[in-house]
Coordinates of C-alpha atoms and ligand atoms in Angstrom, one line a residue:
M1 CA 62.7 -148.1 -77.8
E2 CA 60.1 -148.9 -75.1
N3 CA 59.0 -146.0 -72.8
G4 CA 62.2 -144.4 -73.8
I5 CA 64.4 -147.1 -72.6
P6 CA 67.1 -148.3 -75.3
P7 CA 66.9 -151.8 -76.5
S8 CA 70.5 -152.2 -75.9
L9 CA 69.8 -151.4 -72.0
L10 CA 67.2 -154.2 -72.1
Q11 CA 69.3 -157.0 -73.7
L12 CA 72.3 -155.8 -71.1
L13 CA 70.1 -156.5 -68.2
K14 CA 68.7 -159.7 -69.6
K15 CA 72.3 -160.9 -69.8
H16 CA 72.9 -160.0 -66.2
R17 CA 69.9 -162.3 -65.6
Y18 CA 67.1 -159.5 -64.9
H19 CA 63.8 -161.1 -65.3
L20 CA 62.0 -158.1 -66.8
V21 CA 58.4 -157.9 -65.5
G22 CA 56.0 -155.6 -67.4
K23 CA 57.3 -152.2 -68.6
H24 CA 59.4 -151.1 -65.6
S25 CA 59.9 -154.0 -63.0
A26 CA 62.2 -156.9 -62.4
V27 CA 63.0 -159.7 -60.5
K28 CA 66.4 -161.2 -60.3
R29 CA 67.8 -164.2 -58.2
C30 CA 69.5 -163.1 -55.3
K31 CA 72.8 -165.2 -54.5
W32 CA 71.4 -166.1 -50.9
L33 CA 68.5 -167.9 -52.8
Y34 CA 71.2 -169.9 -54.5
E35 CA 73.3 -170.1 -51.6
S36 CA 70.4 -171.5 -49.4
L37 CA 69.0 -174.1 -51.8
I38 CA 72.6 -175.5 -52.8
H39 CA 74.8 -174.9 -49.9
D40 CA 72.3 -174.3 -47.0
R41 CA 73.8 -170.8 -46.3
T42 CA 71.7 -167.9 -45.7
C43 CA 71.6 -163.9 -45.9
Y44 CA 72.2 -161.9 -42.9
K45 CA 68.6 -160.9 -43.1
Q46 CA 67.7 -164.2 -42.3
K47 CA 70.0 -164.3 -39.2
F48 CA 69.0 -160.8 -38.2
Y49 CA 65.1 -160.5 -38.9
G50 CA 64.3 -164.2 -39.4
I51 CA 63.0 -163.9 -43.2
K52 CA 63.9 -167.0 -45.2
S53 CA 66.2 -166.5 -48.3
H54 CA 64.9 -169.4 -50.0
Q55 CA 61.3 -168.0 -49.7
C56 CA 62.4 -164.3 -50.7
I57 CA 61.7 -162.5 -53.9
Q58 CA 64.2 -159.8 -54.8
M59 CA 62.2 -157.3 -57.1
T60 CA 61.8 -153.6 -58.2
P61 CA 58.9 -151.6 -59.6
S62 CA 61.2 -149.1 -60.9
L63 CA 64.1 -150.8 -62.5
F64 CA 65.1 -147.8 -64.8
Y65 CA 64.2 -144.8 -62.4
C66 CA 66.1 -143.2 -59.7
T67 CA 66.6 -139.7 -58.3
Q68 CA 70.2 -140.7 -57.5
Q69 CA 73.2 -142.2 -59.1
C70 CA 74.8 -143.3 -56.3
L71 CA 78.7 -144.3 -57.1
F72 CA 78.5 -147.6 -55.3
C73 CA 75.1 -148.8 -57.1
W74 CA 75.2 -152.2 -58.5
R75 CA 72.5 -151.2 -61.2
A76 CA 73.0 -150.0 -64.6
Q77 CA 72.9 -146.3 -64.6
S78 CA 72.2 -144.0 -67.5
G79 CA 75.8 -143.1 -68.8
D80 CA 77.3 -146.5 -68.0
L81 CA 78.6 -148.3 -71.1
Q82 CA 77.4 -145.1 -73.3
I83 CA 73.8 -146.3 -73.0
K84 CA 71.7 -143.2 -72.0
W85 CA 68.0 -142.7 -71.0
D86 CA 66.0 -140.3 -68.9
E87 CA 66.0 -141.8 -65.3
M88 CA 63.3 -139.4 -64.2
E89 CA 61.0 -139.7 -67.4
L90 CA 58.4 -141.7 -65.5
P91 CA 56.3 -144.2 -68.0
N92 CA 52.6 -145.1 -67.5
W93 CA 52.8 -147.4 -64.8
D94 CA 51.9 -151.2 -64.7
S95 CA 49.1 -152.0 -62.0
A96 CA 50.2 -153.2 -58.7
E97 CA 48.3 -156.4 -59.1
E98 CA 50.1 -157.2 -62.7
I99 CA 53.3 -156.6 -61.1
A100 CA 52.8 -158.5 -58.2
Q101 CA 51.3 -161.7 -60.3
E102 CA 54.2 -161.6 -63.2
S103 CA 57.0 -161.3 -60.3
L104 CA 55.7 -164.5 -58.6
K105 CA 55.8 -166.0 -62.2
A106 CA 59.4 -164.9 -62.8
Q107 CA 60.2 -166.2 -59.3
A108 CA 59.0 -169.6 -60.5
K109 CA 60.7 -169.4 -63.5
I110 CA 63.9 -169.0 -61.6
L111 CA 63.2 -171.6 -59.3
S112 CA 62.5 -174.2 -62.1
G113 CA 66.2 -174.0 -62.8
Y114 CA 66.9 -175.8 -59.6
K115 CA 64.6 -178.9 -60.4
G116 CA 67.6 -180.6 -62.0
N117 CA 70.1 -179.7 -59.7
P118 CA 71.2 -182.8 -57.7
K119 CA 72.6 -180.7 -55.4
T120 CA 69.3 -179.0 -54.2
N121 CA 68.0 -179.3 -51.0
W122 CA 64.5 -180.7 -51.8
K123 CA 62.8 -179.7 -48.5
K124 CA 63.7 -176.1 -49.0
F125 CA 62.9 -176.1 -52.6
T126 CA 59.2 -177.3 -52.0
E127 CA 58.9 -174.5 -49.5
A128 CA 60.7 -172.0 -52.1
L129 CA 57.8 -172.7 -54.2
T130 CA 55.6 -170.8 -51.7
P131 CA 57.6 -167.6 -51.4
R132 CA 56.9 -165.5 -48.4
H133 CA 59.0 -162.6 -48.5
V134 CA 59.5 -159.7 -50.8
A135 CA 62.5 -157.5 -51.0
I136 CA 61.2 -154.3 -52.8
S137 CA 64.9 -153.3 -53.3
L138 CA 66.5 -154.6 -56.3
A139 CA 67.4 -151.4 -58.4
G140 CA 66.0 -148.0 -58.7
E141 CA 64.0 -145.9 -56.3
P142 CA 60.5 -147.8 -55.6
T143 CA 58.9 -144.4 -54.3
L144 CA 58.7 -143.3 -57.8
Y145 CA 56.4 -146.1 -58.9
G146 CA 52.9 -144.6 -58.6
S147 CA 51.2 -147.4 -57.0
L148 CA 53.7 -148.4 -54.3
E149 CA 51.5 -148.7 -51.4
E150 CA 48.9 -150.8 -53.6
L151 CA 52.0 -153.1 -54.4
I152 CA 52.6 -153.5 -50.7
R153 CA 49.1 -154.0 -50.2
V154 CA 48.7 -156.6 -52.7
F155 CA 52.1 -158.6 -51.3
H156 CA 50.4 -158.5 -47.8
Y157 CA 47.3 -159.8 -48.7
K158 CA 49.0 -162.7 -50.6
G159 CA 50.6 -163.2 -47.2
F160 CA 54.1 -161.8 -47.9
T161 CA 56.1 -159.7 -45.5
T162 CA 57.7 -156.6 -47.3
F163 CA 61.2 -154.9 -47.0
L164 CA 61.2 -151.8 -48.6
V165 CA 64.2 -149.8 -49.4
S166 CA 64.3 -146.0 -50.2
N167 CA 67.0 -143.4 -50.4
G168 CA 64.4 -141.2 -48.7
T169 CA 64.3 -138.4 -51.6
A170 CA 60.7 -138.5 -51.8
P171 CA 59.3 -137.7 -48.2
S172 CA 55.7 -136.8 -49.4
K173 CA 55.5 -140.2 -50.9
L174 CA 56.7 -142.1 -47.7
S175 CA 54.8 -139.9 -45.3
A176 CA 51.6 -140.6 -47.3
L177 CA 52.0 -144.4 -47.5
S178 CA 48.8 -145.6 -46.1
E179 CA 50.2 -149.3 -46.3
E180 CA 53.3 -149.6 -44.3
P181 CA 55.8 -152.3 -45.3
T182 CA 56.7 -154.8 -42.9
Q183 CA 60.2 -152.9 -42.5
L184 CA 61.5 -150.0 -44.0
Y185 CA 64.9 -148.9 -44.8
I186 CA 66.3 -145.5 -45.6
S187 CA 69.8 -145.5 -47.0
V188 CA 72.0 -142.5 -45.5
C189 CA 75.1 -142.8 -47.2
A190 CA 76.9 -139.7 -46.3
P191 CA 77.5 -137.7 -43.1
N192 CA 76.9 -134.2 -45.0
E193 CA 75.8 -132.5 -48.1
E194 CA 78.8 -132.3 -49.6
L195 CA 79.7 -136.2 -49.4
F196 CA 76.1 -136.6 -50.3
R197 CA 76.5 -134.8 -53.7
R198 CA 79.7 -136.6 -54.3
V199 CA 79.0 -140.1 -53.1
C200 CA 75.1 -140.2 -54.1
R201 CA 75.1 -138.1 -56.9
P202 CA 71.4 -136.6 -56.5
Q203 CA 69.4 -136.1 -59.8
V204 CA 66.8 -134.0 -58.2
P205 CA 66.9 -130.5 -56.7
Y206 CA 66.7 -130.4 -52.8
A207 CA 67.7 -134.0 -52.4
W208 CA 69.5 -133.7 -49.3
E209 CA 66.9 -131.4 -47.7
K210 CA 64.3 -134.1 -48.6
L211 CA 66.5 -136.8 -47.1
K212 CA 66.5 -134.9 -44.1
E213 CA 62.8 -134.3 -43.9
T214 CA 62.1 -138.2 -44.4
L215 CA 64.6 -138.7 -41.5
S216 CA 62.7 -136.3 -39.3
F217 CA 59.4 -138.3 -39.6
L218 CA 60.7 -141.7 -39.8
P219 CA 59.7 -142.3 -36.0
S220 CA 56.2 -141.6 -37.0
F221 CA 56.2 -145.2 -38.7
R222 CA 54.7 -148.1 -36.7
C223 CA 56.9 -150.7 -38.7
P224 CA 60.3 -151.3 -37.6
T225 CA 62.8 -148.7 -39.5
V226 CA 66.4 -149.3 -40.6
I227 CA 68.9 -146.7 -41.7
R228 CA 71.4 -148.5 -44.3
M229 CA 75.0 -147.0 -44.3
T230 CA 76.9 -148.4 -47.3
M231 CA 80.3 -147.8 -46.3
V232 CA 82.7 -147.0 -49.4
K233 CA 86.2 -146.9 -48.3
G234 CA 87.8 -143.5 -49.2
H235 CA 84.7 -142.2 -49.9
N236 CA 82.1 -141.8 -47.1
M237 CA 83.8 -143.7 -44.3
K238 CA 84.6 -140.6 -42.2
N239 CA 82.7 -138.2 -40.0
A240 CA 81.1 -140.6 -37.6
D241 CA 79.8 -137.4 -35.8
G242 CA 78.0 -136.1 -38.9
Y243 CA 76.3 -139.6 -39.4
A244 CA 75.4 -139.7 -35.5
K245 CA 73.5 -136.3 -35.7
L246 CA 71.5 -137.2 -39.1
V247 CA 70.5 -140.5 -37.2
E248 CA 69.7 -139.3 -33.9
K249 CA 66.7 -137.5 -34.9
A250 CA 65.3 -140.5 -37.0
N251 CA 65.7 -142.7 -34.1
P252 CA 65.5 -145.9 -36.3
T253 CA 64.9 -149.3 -34.6
Y254 CA 68.0 -150.3 -36.4
I255 CA 71.2 -149.1 -38.1
E256 CA 73.1 -151.5 -40.5
A257 CA 76.5 -150.4 -41.5
K258 CA 77.4 -152.5 -44.4
A259 CA 80.4 -152.5 -46.9
Y260 CA 79.9 -151.6 -50.3
M261 CA 80.5 -154.7 -52.5
H262 CA 82.6 -154.6 -55.9
V263 CA 79.5 -156.0 -58.0
G264 CA 77.1 -155.7 -60.8
F265 CA 77.9 -152.2 -62.8
S266 CA 79.6 -150.5 -59.7
G267 CA 82.7 -151.9 -61.1
L268 CA 82.8 -149.3 -63.7
R269 CA 82.7 -146.3 -61.1
L270 CA 84.6 -147.5 -58.1
D271 CA 87.9 -149.8 -57.8
Y272 CA 88.2 -153.1 -55.9
E273 CA 89.8 -151.3 -53.0
S274 CA 86.8 -149.1 -52.3
M275 CA 85.4 -152.2 -50.7
P276 CA 86.0 -151.9 -46.8
S277 CA 87.0 -155.2 -45.0
H278 CA 84.5 -156.5 -42.0
R279 CA 87.0 -155.1 -39.3
E280 CA 86.8 -151.7 -41.3
V281 CA 83.1 -151.5 -41.2
Y282 CA 83.1 -152.9 -37.5
D283 CA 85.5 -150.1 -36.3
F284 CA 83.6 -147.5 -38.1
A285 CA 80.2 -149.0 -36.5
A286 CA 82.1 -148.6 -33.0
R287 CA 83.0 -145.2 -33.4
F288 CA 79.4 -144.6 -34.3
A289 CA 78.1 -146.3 -31.3
E290 CA 80.1 -144.4 -29.1
R291 CA 78.4 -141.0 -30.3
T292 CA 75.1 -142.4 -30.0
G293 CA 72.6 -144.6 -27.6
Y294 CA 73.0 -147.5 -30.4
M295 CA 74.8 -150.8 -29.6
I296 CA 76.3 -153.3 -31.9
I297 CA 74.1 -156.3 -31.2
D298 CA 74.9 -158.5 -34.3
E299 CA 77.1 -158.7 -37.2
S300 CA 77.8 -161.1 -40.4
V301 CA 81.2 -161.4 -41.3
E302 CA 80.8 -162.7 -44.9
S303 CA 78.3 -159.9 -45.9
R304 CA 80.6 -157.4 -44.2
V305 CA 77.7 -155.9 -42.1
V306 CA 77.1 -154.7 -38.5
L307 CA 73.8 -154.3 -37.0
L308 CA 73.1 -151.7 -34.3
S309 CA 69.9 -150.9 -32.1
K310 CA 68.7 -149.6 -28.9
R311 CA 67.2 -153.2 -28.5
K312 CA 68.9 -156.0 -27.2
K313 CA 67.1 -158.2 -29.7
T314 CA 65.7 -158.1 -33.0
I315 CA 61.8 -158.2 -34.2
S316 CA 61.8 -161.6 -35.7
F317 CA 59.5 -162.2 -38.9
E318 CA 60.4 -166.0 -39.0
T319 CA 57.4 -167.8 -40.4
P320 CA 56.7 -171.4 -39.4
Ligands
SF4_1 S1 66.5 -160.5 -47.9 FE1 67.6 -159.6 -49.6 S2 69.9 -160.6 -49.2 FE2 68.2 -161.8 -48.4 S3 67.5 -163.4 -49.7 FE3 66.2 -161.6 -50.0 S4 67.1 -160.3 -51.4 FE4 68.6 -161.9 -51.0
SF4_2 S1 69.3 -144.7 -54.4 FE1 69.8 -147.1 -54.7 S2 69.0 -147.5 -56.7 FE2 69.2 -145.3 -56.5 S3 71.3 -145.0 -57.4 FE3 71.3 -145.2 -55.1 S4 71.9 -147.2 -54.6 FE4 71.0 -147.4 -56.9

């Protein structure tokens, strides 16, 4: 066992095509990297924000560690498949430079698989060899990683844009970030504490209060901010008023209402029917919009996501 992580878990993750990086990080090929290179279809974040799917690295510095065990999460959680470890027993962290370097190598390895594929778009493949964007979002809670701001800084120094996704339960870490990501996501997946406990299953005390504290200083970020609401049918798609009240104070640049997808290890915890249709997500987003100053400004039917903002147009990070 390395760092208290059961070898059976490492094997399972490798089988699920996680490229383990150092002791606690990982890179995984996003389905949209494949879709972009092979079928010229791109992810909704390219559509909304201009970041290119074929030049994106999907990674995490905190693969095994999280302050929550959300029902809808696609990561392997302690207890899934009878494999157990302490998700809050943090390791000796690898350095940010090491993680960045090794993540780039892992991405290069992933891309090498496309060389022999006759369907690969060669222009895009050549561009993909120089990735430009990092989604720090794959699995786990990234604010647990001890050198997160350094990791963001290293990627920025290398010319990358970064999207950071956090569950907001570490307000002190987020408020102290001296290097902001290019865009910051905070997940808000319940309209009140009772549902938060049932759906997000916090593993640390006062998680709900901590999330609310994070929301209270979200307006202080200079970068665009996003509240991500993952909608799980029959679980948290109710009480649009509750969501509206929470989000009002945070005043994010955007809100993404997105359907839960029945993928990864979430299938062990939720039924296929928990996945709402795009229409259901859209209707919920419309109810939410009626209660706030936010407007629906874009959507992606295939990813079942609706984008809301007070802006008419998004801020684009498209690179030449
Ligand atoms: S931004 Fe997200 S969805 Fe788009 S390619 Fe990167 S990891 Fe995939
Ligand atoms: S906060 Fe994120 S990584 Fe942690 S359990 Fe929830 S969805 Fe998964």
